[in-house]
mmCIF file of C-alpha atoms in Angstrom:
data_model
loop_
_atom_site.group_PDB
_atom_site.id
_atom_site.type_symbol
_atom_site.label_atom_id
_atom_site.label_comp_id
_atom_site.label_asym_id
_atom_site.label_seq_id
_atom_site.Cartn_x
_atom_site.Cartn_y
_atom_site.Cartn_z
ATOM 1 C CA GLN A 1 -5.014 -55.780 21.988
ATOM 2 C CA GLN A 2 -4.689 -54.109 25.265
ATOM 3 C CA GLN A 3 -8.262 -54.376 25.540
ATOM 4 C CA VAL A 4 -11.399 -55.813 28.311
ATOM 5 C CA LYS A 5 -14.603 -56.215 26.941
ATOM 6 C CA GLN A 6 -17.245 -56.814 29.678
ATOM 7 C CA SER A 7 -20.538 -57.063 29.168
ATOM 8 C CA PRO A 8 -23.431 -56.228 30.095
ATOM 9 C CA GLN A 9 -23.461 -52.770 30.920
ATOM 10 C CA SER A 10 -26.634 -53.344 33.580
ATOM 11 C CA LEU A 11 -28.001 -56.343 34.694
ATOM 12 C CA ILE A 12 -31.589 -57.341 36.671
ATOM 13 C CA VAL A 13 -32.199 -60.465 37.596
ATOM 14 C CA GLN A 14 -34.542 -61.874 40.408
ATOM 15 C CA LYS A 15 -33.403 -63.017 43.970
ATOM 16 C CA GLY A 16 -32.360 -66.475 43.771
ATOM 17 C CA GLY A 17 -31.662 -66.249 40.066
ATOM 18 C CA ILE A 18 -28.449 -66.497 38.128
ATOM 19 C CA SER A 19 -26.498 -63.482 37.431
ATOM 20 C CA ILE A 20 -23.849 -64.360 34.496
ATOM 21 C CA ILE A 21 -21.597 -61.591 33.296
ATOM 22 C CA ASN A 22 -19.013 -62.199 30.467
ATOM 23 C CA CYS A 23 -15.529 -61.020 29.805
ATOM 24 C CA ALA A 24 -13.717 -61.214 26.459
ATOM 25 C CA TYR A 25 -9.546 -60.407 25.941
ATOM 26 C CA GLU A 26 -7.046 -60.278 23.190
ATOM 27 C CA ASN A 27 -3.768 -60.169 24.420
ATOM 28 C CA THR A 28 -2.432 -63.768 25.058
ATOM 29 C CA ALA A 29 0.100 -62.912 27.258
ATOM 30 C CA PHE A 30 -2.805 -62.163 30.047
ATOM 31 C CA ASP A 31 -2.333 -64.787 32.907
ATOM 32 C CA TYR A 32 -4.173 -63.726 35.960
ATOM 33 C CA PHE A 33 -8.015 -62.730 35.433
ATOM 34 C CA PRO A 34 -9.528 -61.847 38.728
ATOM 35 C CA TRP A 35 -13.341 -60.625 39.048
ATOM 36 C CA TYR A 36 -13.751 -57.305 41.673
ATOM 37 C CA GLN A 37 -17.590 -55.751 43.611
ATOM 38 C CA GLN A 38 -17.558 -52.469 44.315
ATOM 39 C CA PHE A 39 -20.203 -51.062 46.281
ATOM 40 C CA PRO A 40 -21.078 -47.499 45.886
ATOM 41 C CA GLY A 41 -18.383 -45.205 48.687
ATOM 42 C CA LYS A 42 -15.873 -48.302 48.376
ATOM 43 C CA GLY A 43 -13.213 -49.176 47.194
ATOM 44 C CA PRO A 44 -13.420 -52.729 44.498
ATOM 45 C CA ALA A 45 -12.932 -55.948 46.208
ATOM 46 C CA LEU A 46 -11.525 -58.897 45.072
ATOM 47 C CA LEU A 47 -14.258 -61.376 44.727
ATOM 48 C CA ILE A 48 -12.646 -65.018 43.090
ATOM 49 C CA ALA A 49 -9.740 -64.747 40.298
ATOM 50 C CA ILE A 50 -8.430 -67.577 38.394
ATOM 51 C CA ARG A 51 -5.060 -68.402 36.307
ATOM 52 C CA PRO A 52 -5.419 -69.996 32.681
ATOM 53 C CA ASP A 53 -4.264 -73.161 33.882
ATOM 54 C CA VAL A 54 -8.118 -73.997 35.134
ATOM 55 C CA SER A 55 -10.871 -73.758 33.541
ATOM 56 C CA GLU A 56 -13.105 -73.020 36.698
ATOM 57 C CA LYS A 57 -13.297 -71.690 39.561
ATOM 58 C CA LYS A 58 -16.005 -72.199 42.352
ATOM 59 C CA GLU A 59 -15.665 -70.203 45.709
ATOM 60 C CA GLY A 60 -18.963 -70.358 47.561
ATOM 61 C CA ARG A 61 -21.861 -68.712 44.759
ATOM 62 C CA PHE A 62 -19.557 -67.053 43.010
ATOM 63 C CA THR A 63 -18.134 -69.528 39.734
ATOM 64 C CA ILE A 64 -15.733 -68.252 37.000
ATOM 65 C CA SER A 65 -15.567 -70.249 33.397
ATOM 66 C CA PHE A 66 -12.120 -69.638 31.596
ATOM 67 C CA ASN A 67 -12.368 -70.176 27.857
ATOM 68 C CA LYS A 68 -8.547 -70.170 26.843
ATOM 69 C CA SER A 69 -9.206 -70.715 23.373
ATOM 70 C CA ALA A 70 -12.214 -67.894 23.016
ATOM 71 C CA LYS A 71 -10.200 -65.825 25.048
ATOM 72 C CA GLN A 72 -13.215 -65.029 26.958
ATOM 73 C CA PHE A 73 -14.311 -65.436 30.638
ATOM 74 C CA SER A 74 -17.496 -65.299 32.517
ATOM 75 C CA LEU A 75 -18.735 -65.309 36.141
ATOM 76 C CA HIS A 76 -21.815 -66.575 37.401
ATOM 77 C CA ILE A 77 -23.391 -65.724 40.905
ATOM 78 C CA MET A 78 -25.834 -68.603 41.820
ATOM 79 C CA ASP A 79 -28.617 -67.904 44.327
ATOM 80 C CA SER A 80 -28.435 -64.347 43.695
ATOM 81 C CA GLN A 81 -29.474 -61.761 46.645
ATOM 82 C CA PRO A 82 -29.737 -58.535 46.962
ATOM 83 C CA GLY A 83 -26.738 -58.222 48.651
ATOM 84 C CA ASP A 84 -24.926 -59.081 45.533
ATOM 85 C CA SER A 85 -26.189 -55.505 44.369
ATOM 86 C CA ALA A 86 -23.472 -53.639 43.233
ATOM 87 C CA THR A 87 -20.334 -53.098 40.283
ATOM 88 C CA TYR A 88 -18.550 -55.636 39.008
ATOM 89 C CA PHE A 89 -15.388 -55.868 37.419
ATOM 90 C CA CYS A 90 -13.495 -57.741 35.206
ATOM 91 C CA ALA A 91 -9.804 -57.575 35.154
ATOM 92 C CA ALA A 92 -6.665 -58.877 32.906
ATOM 93 C CA SER A 93 -3.530 -59.129 33.700
ATOM 94 C CA SER A 94 0.224 -59.689 32.531
ATOM 95 C CA GLY A 95 1.819 -58.851 35.871
ATOM 96 C CA ASP A 96 3.268 -55.586 34.525
ATOM 97 C CA LYS A 97 0.051 -54.249 33.894
ATOM 98 C CA ILE A 98 -3.632 -55.016 34.440
ATOM 99 C CA ILE A 99 -7.055 -54.109 31.849
ATOM 100 C CA PHE A 100 -10.043 -53.504 33.203
ATOM 101 C CA GLY A 101 -13.354 -53.740 31.761
ATOM 102 C CA LYS A 102 -16.005 -51.498 31.738
ATOM 103 C CA GLY A 103 -17.961 -52.773 34.681
ATOM 104 C CA THR A 104 -21.429 -54.204 34.784
ATOM 105 C CA ARG A 105 -24.099 -52.632 37.492
ATOM 106 C CA LEU A 106 -25.989 -55.450 38.548
ATOM 107 C CA HIS A 107 -29.211 -54.884 40.700
ATOM 108 C CA ILE A 108 -31.271 -58.012 42.224
ATOM 109 C CA LEU A 109 -34.635 -57.868 42.765
ATOM 110 C CA PRO A 110 -36.038 -58.574 46.647
ATOM 111 C CA LYS B 1 -5.321 -56.354 60.256
ATOM 112 C CA ALA B 2 -5.745 -52.992 59.279
ATOM 113 C CA GLY B 3 -6.549 -52.661 55.060
ATOM 114 C CA VAL B 4 -5.351 -50.080 53.079
ATOM 115 C CA THR B 5 -5.769 -46.820 53.937
ATOM 116 C CA GLN B 6 -5.732 -43.204 51.447
ATOM 117 C CA THR B 7 -5.971 -39.291 52.913
ATOM 118 C CA PRO B 8 -7.563 -37.610 52.520
ATOM 119 C CA ARG B 9 -10.897 -38.468 51.511
ATOM 120 C CA TYR B 10 -12.091 -36.019 49.617
ATOM 121 C CA LEU B 11 -9.919 -33.032 47.757
ATOM 122 C CA ILE B 12 -11.048 -29.788 45.890
ATOM 123 C CA LYS B 13 -8.262 -28.388 44.131
ATOM 124 C CA THR B 14 -8.492 -24.862 41.328
ATOM 125 C CA ARG B 15 -6.782 -26.011 37.669
ATOM 126 C CA GLY B 16 -3.335 -25.387 37.593
ATOM 127 C CA GLN B 17 -2.606 -26.455 40.917
ATOM 128 C CA GLN B 18 -0.630 -29.677 42.085
ATOM 129 C CA VAL B 19 -1.897 -32.587 44.405
ATOM 130 C CA THR B 20 -0.706 -35.471 46.164
ATOM 131 C CA LEU B 21 -2.418 -38.167 47.700
ATOM 132 C CA SER B 22 -1.370 -40.613 50.283
ATOM 133 C CA CYS B 23 -1.732 -44.084 50.583
ATOM 134 C CA SER B 24 -0.645 -46.694 53.369
ATOM 135 C CA PRO B 25 -0.949 -50.490 52.697
ATOM 136 C CA ILE B 26 -1.333 -53.636 54.072
ATOM 137 C CA SER B 27 1.496 -54.353 56.922
ATOM 138 C CA GLY B 28 4.012 -56.766 54.758
ATOM 139 C CA HIS B 29 2.565 -55.789 51.353
ATOM 140 C CA ARG B 30 5.251 -54.449 49.383
ATOM 141 C CA SER B 31 3.393 -53.911 46.100
ATOM 142 C CA VAL B 32 1.690 -50.648 45.971
ATOM 143 C CA SER B 33 -0.343 -49.890 42.427
ATOM 144 C CA TRP B 34 -2.568 -46.666 41.371
ATOM 145 C CA TYR B 35 -5.647 -46.572 39.892
ATOM 146 C CA GLN B 36 -7.834 -43.869 38.323
ATOM 147 C CA GLN B 37 -11.460 -44.475 38.161
ATOM 148 C CA THR B 38 -13.688 -42.185 36.019
ATOM 149 C CA PRO B 39 -17.544 -42.864 34.992
ATOM 150 C CA GLY B 40 -16.325 -42.607 31.533
ATOM 151 C CA GLN B 41 -13.041 -44.500 31.110
ATOM 152 C CA GLY B 42 -13.861 -46.600 34.256
ATOM 153 C CA LEU B 43 -10.852 -48.142 36.055
ATOM 154 C CA GLN B 44 -7.578 -47.474 34.676
ATOM 155 C CA PHE B 45 -3.898 -48.868 36.154
ATOM 156 C CA LEU B 46 -1.692 -45.330 36.560
ATOM 157 C CA PHE B 47 1.699 -47.122 38.045
ATOM 158 C CA GLU B 48 2.718 -49.994 40.222
ATOM 159 C CA TYR B 49 5.617 -49.368 43.227
ATOM 160 C CA PHE B 50 7.611 -52.335 44.557
ATOM 161 C CA SER B 51 10.311 -51.679 46.973
ATOM 162 C CA GLU B 52 10.805 -47.759 46.457
ATOM 163 C CA THR B 53 10.730 -48.232 42.778
ATOM 164 C CA GLN B 54 8.338 -47.438 39.903
ATOM 165 C CA ARG B 55 8.134 -50.976 38.314
ATOM 166 C CA ASN B 56 5.635 -50.464 35.949
ATOM 167 C CA LYS B 57 3.326 -47.882 34.729
ATOM 168 C CA GLY B 58 0.558 -47.352 32.741
ATOM 169 C CA ASN B 59 -0.493 -44.754 29.408
ATOM 170 C CA PHE B 60 -0.773 -41.436 31.550
ATOM 171 C CA PRO B 61 0.798 -38.381 30.829
ATOM 172 C CA GLY B 62 4.345 -36.826 32.847
ATOM 173 C CA ARG B 63 2.123 -34.932 35.296
ATOM 174 C CA PHE B 64 0.995 -38.145 37.178
ATOM 175 C CA SER B 65 3.921 -39.225 39.305
ATOM 176 C CA GLY B 66 4.289 -41.390 42.267
ATOM 177 C CA ARG B 67 6.953 -42.678 44.874
ATOM 178 C CA GLN B 68 7.762 -45.033 47.570
ATOM 179 C CA PHE B 69 8.763 -44.755 50.902
ATOM 180 C CA SER B 70 10.735 -47.601 52.848
ATOM 181 C CA ASN B 71 8.107 -48.644 54.839
ATOM 182 C CA SER B 72 5.679 -48.874 51.333
ATOM 183 C CA ARG B 73 3.536 -46.015 52.069
ATOM 184 C CA SER B 74 3.147 -44.729 48.600
ATOM 185 C CA GLU B 75 2.198 -41.117 47.464
ATOM 186 C CA MET B 76 0.810 -39.842 43.939
ATOM 187 C CA ASN B 77 1.342 -36.592 42.699
ATOM 188 C CA VAL B 78 -0.600 -34.386 39.769
ATOM 189 C CA SER B 79 0.777 -31.580 38.823
ATOM 190 C CA THR B 80 -0.473 -28.616 36.538
ATOM 191 C CA LEU B 81 -4.238 -30.399 37.431
ATOM 192 C CA GLU B 82 -6.718 -30.329 34.290
ATOM 193 C CA LEU B 83 -10.810 -30.533 34.892
ATOM 194 C CA GLY B 84 -10.538 -33.873 33.288
ATOM 195 C CA ASP B 85 -8.205 -35.195 35.725
ATOM 196 C CA SER B 86 -11.603 -34.469 38.549
ATOM 197 C CA ALA B 87 -12.336 -38.885 39.123
ATOM 198 C CA LEU B 88 -11.580 -41.309 42.289
ATOM 199 C CA TYR B 89 -8.259 -42.517 42.648
ATOM 200 C CA LEU B 90 -7.835 -46.089 44.115
ATOM 201 C CA CYS B 91 -4.262 -47.251 45.775
ATOM 202 C CA ALA B 92 -4.584 -51.035 46.312
ATOM 203 C CA SER B 93 -1.409 -53.111 47.960
ATOM 204 C CA SER B 94 -0.254 -56.548 47.561
ATOM 205 C CA PHE B 95 2.250 -58.795 48.959
ATOM 206 C CA TYR B 96 4.069 -59.128 45.119
ATOM 207 C CA SER B 97 2.421 -57.559 42.152
ATOM 208 C CA VAL B 98 -0.733 -56.745 40.219
ATOM 209 C CA ASN B 99 -0.946 -60.572 39.485
ATOM 210 C CA THR B 100 -1.478 -61.336 42.870
ATOM 211 C CA GLU B 101 -4.263 -60.805 45.013
ATOM 212 C CA ALA B 102 -4.435 -56.595 45.558
ATOM 213 C CA PHE B 103 -6.585 -55.073 48.071
ATOM 214 C CA PHE B 104 -7.804 -51.539 47.331
ATOM 215 C CA GLY B 105 -8.315 -48.665 49.715
ATOM 216 C CA GLN B 106 -11.720 -46.345 49.696
ATOM 217 C CA GLY B 107 -10.004 -43.972 47.618
ATOM 218 C CA THR B 108 -9.695 -40.232 47.036
ATOM 219 C CA ARG B 109 -12.143 -38.168 45.333
ATOM 220 C CA LEU B 110 -10.811 -35.619 43.818
ATOM 221 C CA THR B 111 -12.987 -32.590 42.346
ATOM 222 C CA VAL B 112 -10.826 -30.107 40.078
ATOM 223 C CA VAL B 113 -12.603 -26.729 39.497
#
């Protein structure tokens, strides 16, 4: 009930393409769903987050799509750039705890 | 605005020893949470402190403990270190809780030998 399943583990996308990372959760008490980006040697940085009262949130090239009934949410990176190459983590929080996905290593080919 | 500062950045300890890690949050942030990051288990929530009180706790043994001071700075302590405690320990600060925008430090890389 406490897991957040993230896929794929790794992803290779051509420059200019769309990168899509998916996450699924089980606990319906989760009410905050952030995505973090982590570069080697750095701590995770918040990219974008969504709450379950909206189905989509867009910030620049980054979009979260949220499907409450399916208990799934995804990150779309439009016009992917080599600088987007990093590890991405989804997470789900219920206020008293936060559970992270295992991460997706994204590599954008120049 | 200064970010989250963690010290030290790197630490090597021997099995059985104890270690204390420090985290200075962003000014004005009252919530500090701690995480363990390993290649096998990923990012795992240890605990969260708010106004000097532990508010939430993850599924870690009692060897892992922490505290928060009146200036919101936090320390994490691990006693009787085991080889499996080798990890990157991250802290994050937020204005109110883990349910709001959190800012991570660069972490402390702990190696237990």
